[in-house]
Tab-separated table of C-alpha atoms in Angstrom:
chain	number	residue	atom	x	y	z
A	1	UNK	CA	-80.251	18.489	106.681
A	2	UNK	CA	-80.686	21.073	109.371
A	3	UNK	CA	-78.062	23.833	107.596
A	4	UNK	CA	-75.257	21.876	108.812
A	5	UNK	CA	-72.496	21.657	106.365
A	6	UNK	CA	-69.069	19.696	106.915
A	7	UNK	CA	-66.072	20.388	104.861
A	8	UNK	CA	-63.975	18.701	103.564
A	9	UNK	CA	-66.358	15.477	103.254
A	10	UNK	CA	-63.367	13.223	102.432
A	11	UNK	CA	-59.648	13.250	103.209
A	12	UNK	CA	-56.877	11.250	102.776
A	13	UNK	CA	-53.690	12.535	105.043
A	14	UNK	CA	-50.812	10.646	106.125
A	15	UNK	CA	-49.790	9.960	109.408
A	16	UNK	CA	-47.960	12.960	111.335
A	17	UNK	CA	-49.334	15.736	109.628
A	18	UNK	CA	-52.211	18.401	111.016
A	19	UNK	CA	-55.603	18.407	109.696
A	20	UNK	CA	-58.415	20.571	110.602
A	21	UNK	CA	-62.243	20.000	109.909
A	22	UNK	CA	-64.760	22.341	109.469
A	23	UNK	CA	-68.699	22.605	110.471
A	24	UNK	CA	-70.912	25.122	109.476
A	25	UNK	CA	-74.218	26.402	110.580
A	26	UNK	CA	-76.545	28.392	109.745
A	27	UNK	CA	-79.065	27.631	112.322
A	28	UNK	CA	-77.514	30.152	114.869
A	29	UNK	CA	-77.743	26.881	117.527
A	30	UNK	CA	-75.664	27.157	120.891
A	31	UNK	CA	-74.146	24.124	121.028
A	32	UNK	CA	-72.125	22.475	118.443
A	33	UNK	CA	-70.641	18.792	119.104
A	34	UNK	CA	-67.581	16.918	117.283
A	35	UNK	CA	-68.194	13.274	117.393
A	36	UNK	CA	-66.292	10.098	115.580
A	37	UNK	CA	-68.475	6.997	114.575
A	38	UNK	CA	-66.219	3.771	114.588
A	39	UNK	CA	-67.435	0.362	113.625
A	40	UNK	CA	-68.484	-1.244	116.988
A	41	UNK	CA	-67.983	1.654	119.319
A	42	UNK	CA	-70.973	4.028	117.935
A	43	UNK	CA	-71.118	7.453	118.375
A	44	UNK	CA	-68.082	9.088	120.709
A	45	UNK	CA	-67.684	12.695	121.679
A	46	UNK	CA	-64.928	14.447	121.054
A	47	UNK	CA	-65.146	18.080	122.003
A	48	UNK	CA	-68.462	19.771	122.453
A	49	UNK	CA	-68.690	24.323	122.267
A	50	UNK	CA	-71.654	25.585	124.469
A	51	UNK	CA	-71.076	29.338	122.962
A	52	UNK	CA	-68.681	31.566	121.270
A	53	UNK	CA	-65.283	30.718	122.291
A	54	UNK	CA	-66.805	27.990	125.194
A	55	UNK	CA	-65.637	25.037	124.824
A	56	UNK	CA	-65.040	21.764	126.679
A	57	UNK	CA	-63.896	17.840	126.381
A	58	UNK	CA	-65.906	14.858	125.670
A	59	UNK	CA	-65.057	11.223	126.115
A	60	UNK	CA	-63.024	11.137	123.889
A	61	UNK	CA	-60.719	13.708	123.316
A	62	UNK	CA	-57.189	13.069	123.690
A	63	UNK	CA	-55.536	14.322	120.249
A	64	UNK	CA	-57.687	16.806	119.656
A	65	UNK	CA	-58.126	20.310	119.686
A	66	UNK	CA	-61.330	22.490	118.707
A	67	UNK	CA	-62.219	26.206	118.442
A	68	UNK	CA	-64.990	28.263	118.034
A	69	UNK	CA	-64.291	32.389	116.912
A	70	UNK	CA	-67.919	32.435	115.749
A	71	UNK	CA	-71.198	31.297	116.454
A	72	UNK	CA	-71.711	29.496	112.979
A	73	UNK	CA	-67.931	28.042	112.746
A	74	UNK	CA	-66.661	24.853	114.887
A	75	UNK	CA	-62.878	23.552	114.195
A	76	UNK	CA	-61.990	20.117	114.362
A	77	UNK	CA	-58.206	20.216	114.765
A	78	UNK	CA	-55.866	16.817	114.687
A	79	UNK	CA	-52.576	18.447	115.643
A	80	UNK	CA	-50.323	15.282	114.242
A	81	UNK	CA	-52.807	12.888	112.845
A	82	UNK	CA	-52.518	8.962	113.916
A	83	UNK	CA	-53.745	6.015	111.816
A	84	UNK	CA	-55.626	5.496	115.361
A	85	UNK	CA	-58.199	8.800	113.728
A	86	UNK	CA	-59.102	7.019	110.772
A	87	UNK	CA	-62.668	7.405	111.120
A	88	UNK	CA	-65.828	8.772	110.387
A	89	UNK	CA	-66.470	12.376	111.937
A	90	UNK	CA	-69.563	13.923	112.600
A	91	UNK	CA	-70.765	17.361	113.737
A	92	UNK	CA	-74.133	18.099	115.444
A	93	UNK	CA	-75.935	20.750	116.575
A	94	UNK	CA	-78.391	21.749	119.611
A	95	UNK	CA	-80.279	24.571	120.638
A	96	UNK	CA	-79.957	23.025	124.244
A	97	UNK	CA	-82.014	21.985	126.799
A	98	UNK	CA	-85.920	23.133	126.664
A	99	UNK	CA	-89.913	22.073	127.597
A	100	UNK	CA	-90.627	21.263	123.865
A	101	UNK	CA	-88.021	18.129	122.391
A	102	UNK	CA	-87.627	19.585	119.401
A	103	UNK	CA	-85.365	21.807	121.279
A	104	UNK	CA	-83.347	19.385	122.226
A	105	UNK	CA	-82.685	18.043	119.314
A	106	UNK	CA	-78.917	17.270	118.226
A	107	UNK	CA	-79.044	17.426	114.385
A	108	UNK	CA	-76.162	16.046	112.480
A	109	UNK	CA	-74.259	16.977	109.588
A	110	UNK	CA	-73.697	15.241	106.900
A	111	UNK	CA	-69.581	13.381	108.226
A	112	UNK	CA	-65.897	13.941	107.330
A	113	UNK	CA	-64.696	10.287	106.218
A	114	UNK	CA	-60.841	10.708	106.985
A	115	UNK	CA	-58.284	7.785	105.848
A	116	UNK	CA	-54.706	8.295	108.041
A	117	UNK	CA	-52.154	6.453	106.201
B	1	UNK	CA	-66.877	2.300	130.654
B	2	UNK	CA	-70.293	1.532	128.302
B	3	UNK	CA	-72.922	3.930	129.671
B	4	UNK	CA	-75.695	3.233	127.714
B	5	UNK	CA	-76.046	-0.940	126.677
B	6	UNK	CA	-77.717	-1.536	123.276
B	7	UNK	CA	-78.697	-4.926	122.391
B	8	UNK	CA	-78.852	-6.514	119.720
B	9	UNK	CA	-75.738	-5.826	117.445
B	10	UNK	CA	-77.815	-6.446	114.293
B	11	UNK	CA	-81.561	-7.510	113.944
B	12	UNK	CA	-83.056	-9.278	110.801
B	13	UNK	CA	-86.628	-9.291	110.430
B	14	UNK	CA	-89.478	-10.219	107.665
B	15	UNK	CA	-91.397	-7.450	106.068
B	16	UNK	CA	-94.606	-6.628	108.484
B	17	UNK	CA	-93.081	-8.210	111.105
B	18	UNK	CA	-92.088	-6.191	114.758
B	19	UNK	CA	-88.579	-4.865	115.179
B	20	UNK	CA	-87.802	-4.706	119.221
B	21	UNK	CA	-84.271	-3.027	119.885
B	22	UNK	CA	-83.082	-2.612	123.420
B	23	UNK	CA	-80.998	0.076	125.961
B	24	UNK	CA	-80.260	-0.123	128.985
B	25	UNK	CA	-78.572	2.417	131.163
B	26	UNK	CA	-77.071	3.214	134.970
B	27	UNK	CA	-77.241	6.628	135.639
B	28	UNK	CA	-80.315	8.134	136.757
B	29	UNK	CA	-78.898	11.633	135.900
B	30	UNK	CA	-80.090	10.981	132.430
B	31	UNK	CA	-83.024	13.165	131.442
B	32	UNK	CA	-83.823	12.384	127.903
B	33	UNK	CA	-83.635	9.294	125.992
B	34	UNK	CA	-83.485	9.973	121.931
B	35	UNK	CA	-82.947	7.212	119.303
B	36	UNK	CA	-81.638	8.092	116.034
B	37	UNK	CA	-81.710	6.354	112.159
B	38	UNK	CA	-79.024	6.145	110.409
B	39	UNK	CA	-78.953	4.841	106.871
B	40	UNK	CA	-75.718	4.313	105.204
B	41	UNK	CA	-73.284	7.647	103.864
B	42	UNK	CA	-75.343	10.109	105.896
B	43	UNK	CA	-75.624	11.265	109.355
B	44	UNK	CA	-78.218	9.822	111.816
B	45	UNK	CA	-81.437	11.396	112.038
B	46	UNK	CA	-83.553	11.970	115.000
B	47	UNK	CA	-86.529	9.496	114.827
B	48	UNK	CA	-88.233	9.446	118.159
B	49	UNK	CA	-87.343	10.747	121.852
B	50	UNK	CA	-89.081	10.371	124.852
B	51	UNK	CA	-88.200	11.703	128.609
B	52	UNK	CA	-88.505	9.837	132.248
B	53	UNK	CA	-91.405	10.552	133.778
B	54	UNK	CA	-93.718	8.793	130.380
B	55	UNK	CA	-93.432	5.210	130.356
B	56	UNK	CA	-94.684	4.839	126.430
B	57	UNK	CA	-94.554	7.322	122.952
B	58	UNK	CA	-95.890	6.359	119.826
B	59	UNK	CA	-95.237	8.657	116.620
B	60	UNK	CA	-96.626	6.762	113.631
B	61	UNK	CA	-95.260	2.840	113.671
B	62	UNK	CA	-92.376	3.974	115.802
B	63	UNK	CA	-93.136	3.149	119.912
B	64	UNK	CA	-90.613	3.723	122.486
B	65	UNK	CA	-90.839	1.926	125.680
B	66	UNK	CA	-89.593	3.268	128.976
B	67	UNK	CA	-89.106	1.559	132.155
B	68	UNK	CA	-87.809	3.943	134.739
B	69	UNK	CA	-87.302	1.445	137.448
B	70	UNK	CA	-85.463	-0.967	135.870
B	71	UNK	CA	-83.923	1.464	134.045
B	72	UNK	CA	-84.709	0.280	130.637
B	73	UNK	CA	-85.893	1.593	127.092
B	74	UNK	CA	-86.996	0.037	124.002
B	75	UNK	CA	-87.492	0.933	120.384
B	76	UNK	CA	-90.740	-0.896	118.258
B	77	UNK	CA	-91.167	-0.710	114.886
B	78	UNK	CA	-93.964	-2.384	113.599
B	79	UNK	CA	-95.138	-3.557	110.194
B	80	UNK	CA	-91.468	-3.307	109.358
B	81	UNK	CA	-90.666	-2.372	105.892
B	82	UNK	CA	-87.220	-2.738	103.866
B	83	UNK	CA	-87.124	0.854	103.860
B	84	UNK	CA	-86.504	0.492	107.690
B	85	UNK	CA	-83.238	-0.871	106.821
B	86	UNK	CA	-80.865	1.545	109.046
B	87	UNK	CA	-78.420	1.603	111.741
B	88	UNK	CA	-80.562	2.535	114.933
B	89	UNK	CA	-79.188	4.359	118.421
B	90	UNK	CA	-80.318	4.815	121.231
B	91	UNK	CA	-79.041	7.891	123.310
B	92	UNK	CA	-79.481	9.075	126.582
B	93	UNK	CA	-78.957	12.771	127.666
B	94	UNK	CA	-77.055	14.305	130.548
B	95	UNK	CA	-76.969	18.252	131.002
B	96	UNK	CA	-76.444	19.073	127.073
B	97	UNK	CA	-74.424	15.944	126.220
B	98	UNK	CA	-75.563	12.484	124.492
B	99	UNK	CA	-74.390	9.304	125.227
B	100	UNK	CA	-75.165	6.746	122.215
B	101	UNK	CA	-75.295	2.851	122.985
B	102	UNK	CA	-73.060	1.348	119.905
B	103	UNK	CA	-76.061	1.060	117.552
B	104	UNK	CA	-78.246	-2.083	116.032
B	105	UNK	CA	-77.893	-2.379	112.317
B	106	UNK	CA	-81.212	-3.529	111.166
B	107	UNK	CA	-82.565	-5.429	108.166
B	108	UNK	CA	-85.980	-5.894	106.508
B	109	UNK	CA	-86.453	-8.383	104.382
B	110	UNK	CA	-89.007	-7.985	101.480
């Protein structure tokens, strides 16, 4: 893995209560992504950070908040969780846009599995 | 609204045989077309990318083909082997964002 590093890697919560997800890097990348991975609907965006305290929306991100204080540290936040956020979540990183691909490579970490009861 | 088509759901092919998954998309704002692996518990995995203006890139017994016009791309994998056995996306890039088509889980028999 690409010094990615999601935390927790499992949860179990129960339906109304906050719960915030962590990615690490220590690849000092640019961009860092939030994505959820549901059984027929692949990979969806959530939030996406293009620097320090930059961030912006993705398809899918109605119940969800993010942050980003520093350049290693992206926050998943579920304000009141829903059983509709059971899912598999997954954080990526990019360096961005550039001539050579590897550049442009989005690695991922390794997922949060979270169960809302 | 599905921006990037991936077909088929699943795919079940004989060892050595040719695995052919398929994408299609709309917008022509797209400038890079990725597909990752991803084998079950873990997070996918880059496996080959390829942009516009090359219609074909090969990295081992991995081929992408692109089809600019019809606005098309497609995944090869030949002389499968059951260690193939992944979920595979296809992805297609606008400014720094992917879009993923909905993936094709994919099984090689021994």
């Amino acid at each position: 893995d690409a010094g990615i590093t999601q935390s927790p890697r499992h949860k179990v919560t129960e339906t109304g209560t906050p719960v915030t997800l962590r990615c690490h890097q220590t690849e000092n990348h640019r961009y860092m992504y939030w994505y959820r991975q549901d059984p027929g609907h692949g990979l969806r965006l959530i939030h996406y950070s293009y620097g320090v305290k930059d961030t912006d929306k993705g398809e899918v991100s109605d119940g969800y908040s993010v942050s980003r204080s520093k350049t290693e540290d992206f926050l998943l936040t579920l304000e009141s969780a829903t059983s509709s956020q059971t899912s598999v979540y997954f954080c990526a990183i990019s360096g961005g846009r550039g001539v050579i691909d590897s550049y442009n490579e989005q690695f991922f970490g390794p997922g949060t599995r979270l169960t809302v009861l | 609204q599905q921006q990037v088509k991936q077909s088929p759901q699943s795919l079940i092919v004989q060892k050595g045989g040719i695995s052919i998954i398929n994408c299609a998309y709309e917008n022509t704002a797209f400038d890079y077309f990725p597909w990752y692996q991803q084998f079950p518990g873990k997070g996918p995995a880059l496996l080959i990318a390829i942009r516009p203006d090359v219609s074909e890139k090969k990295e081992g017994r991995f081929t992408i083909s692109f089809n600019k016009s019809a606005k098309q791309f497609s995944l090869h994998i030949m002389d499968s082997q059951p260690g193939d056995s992944a979920t595979y996306f296809c992805a297609a890039r606008r400014t720094e964002k992917l879009v993923f088509g909905k993936g094709t889980k994919l099984t090689v028999n021994p």
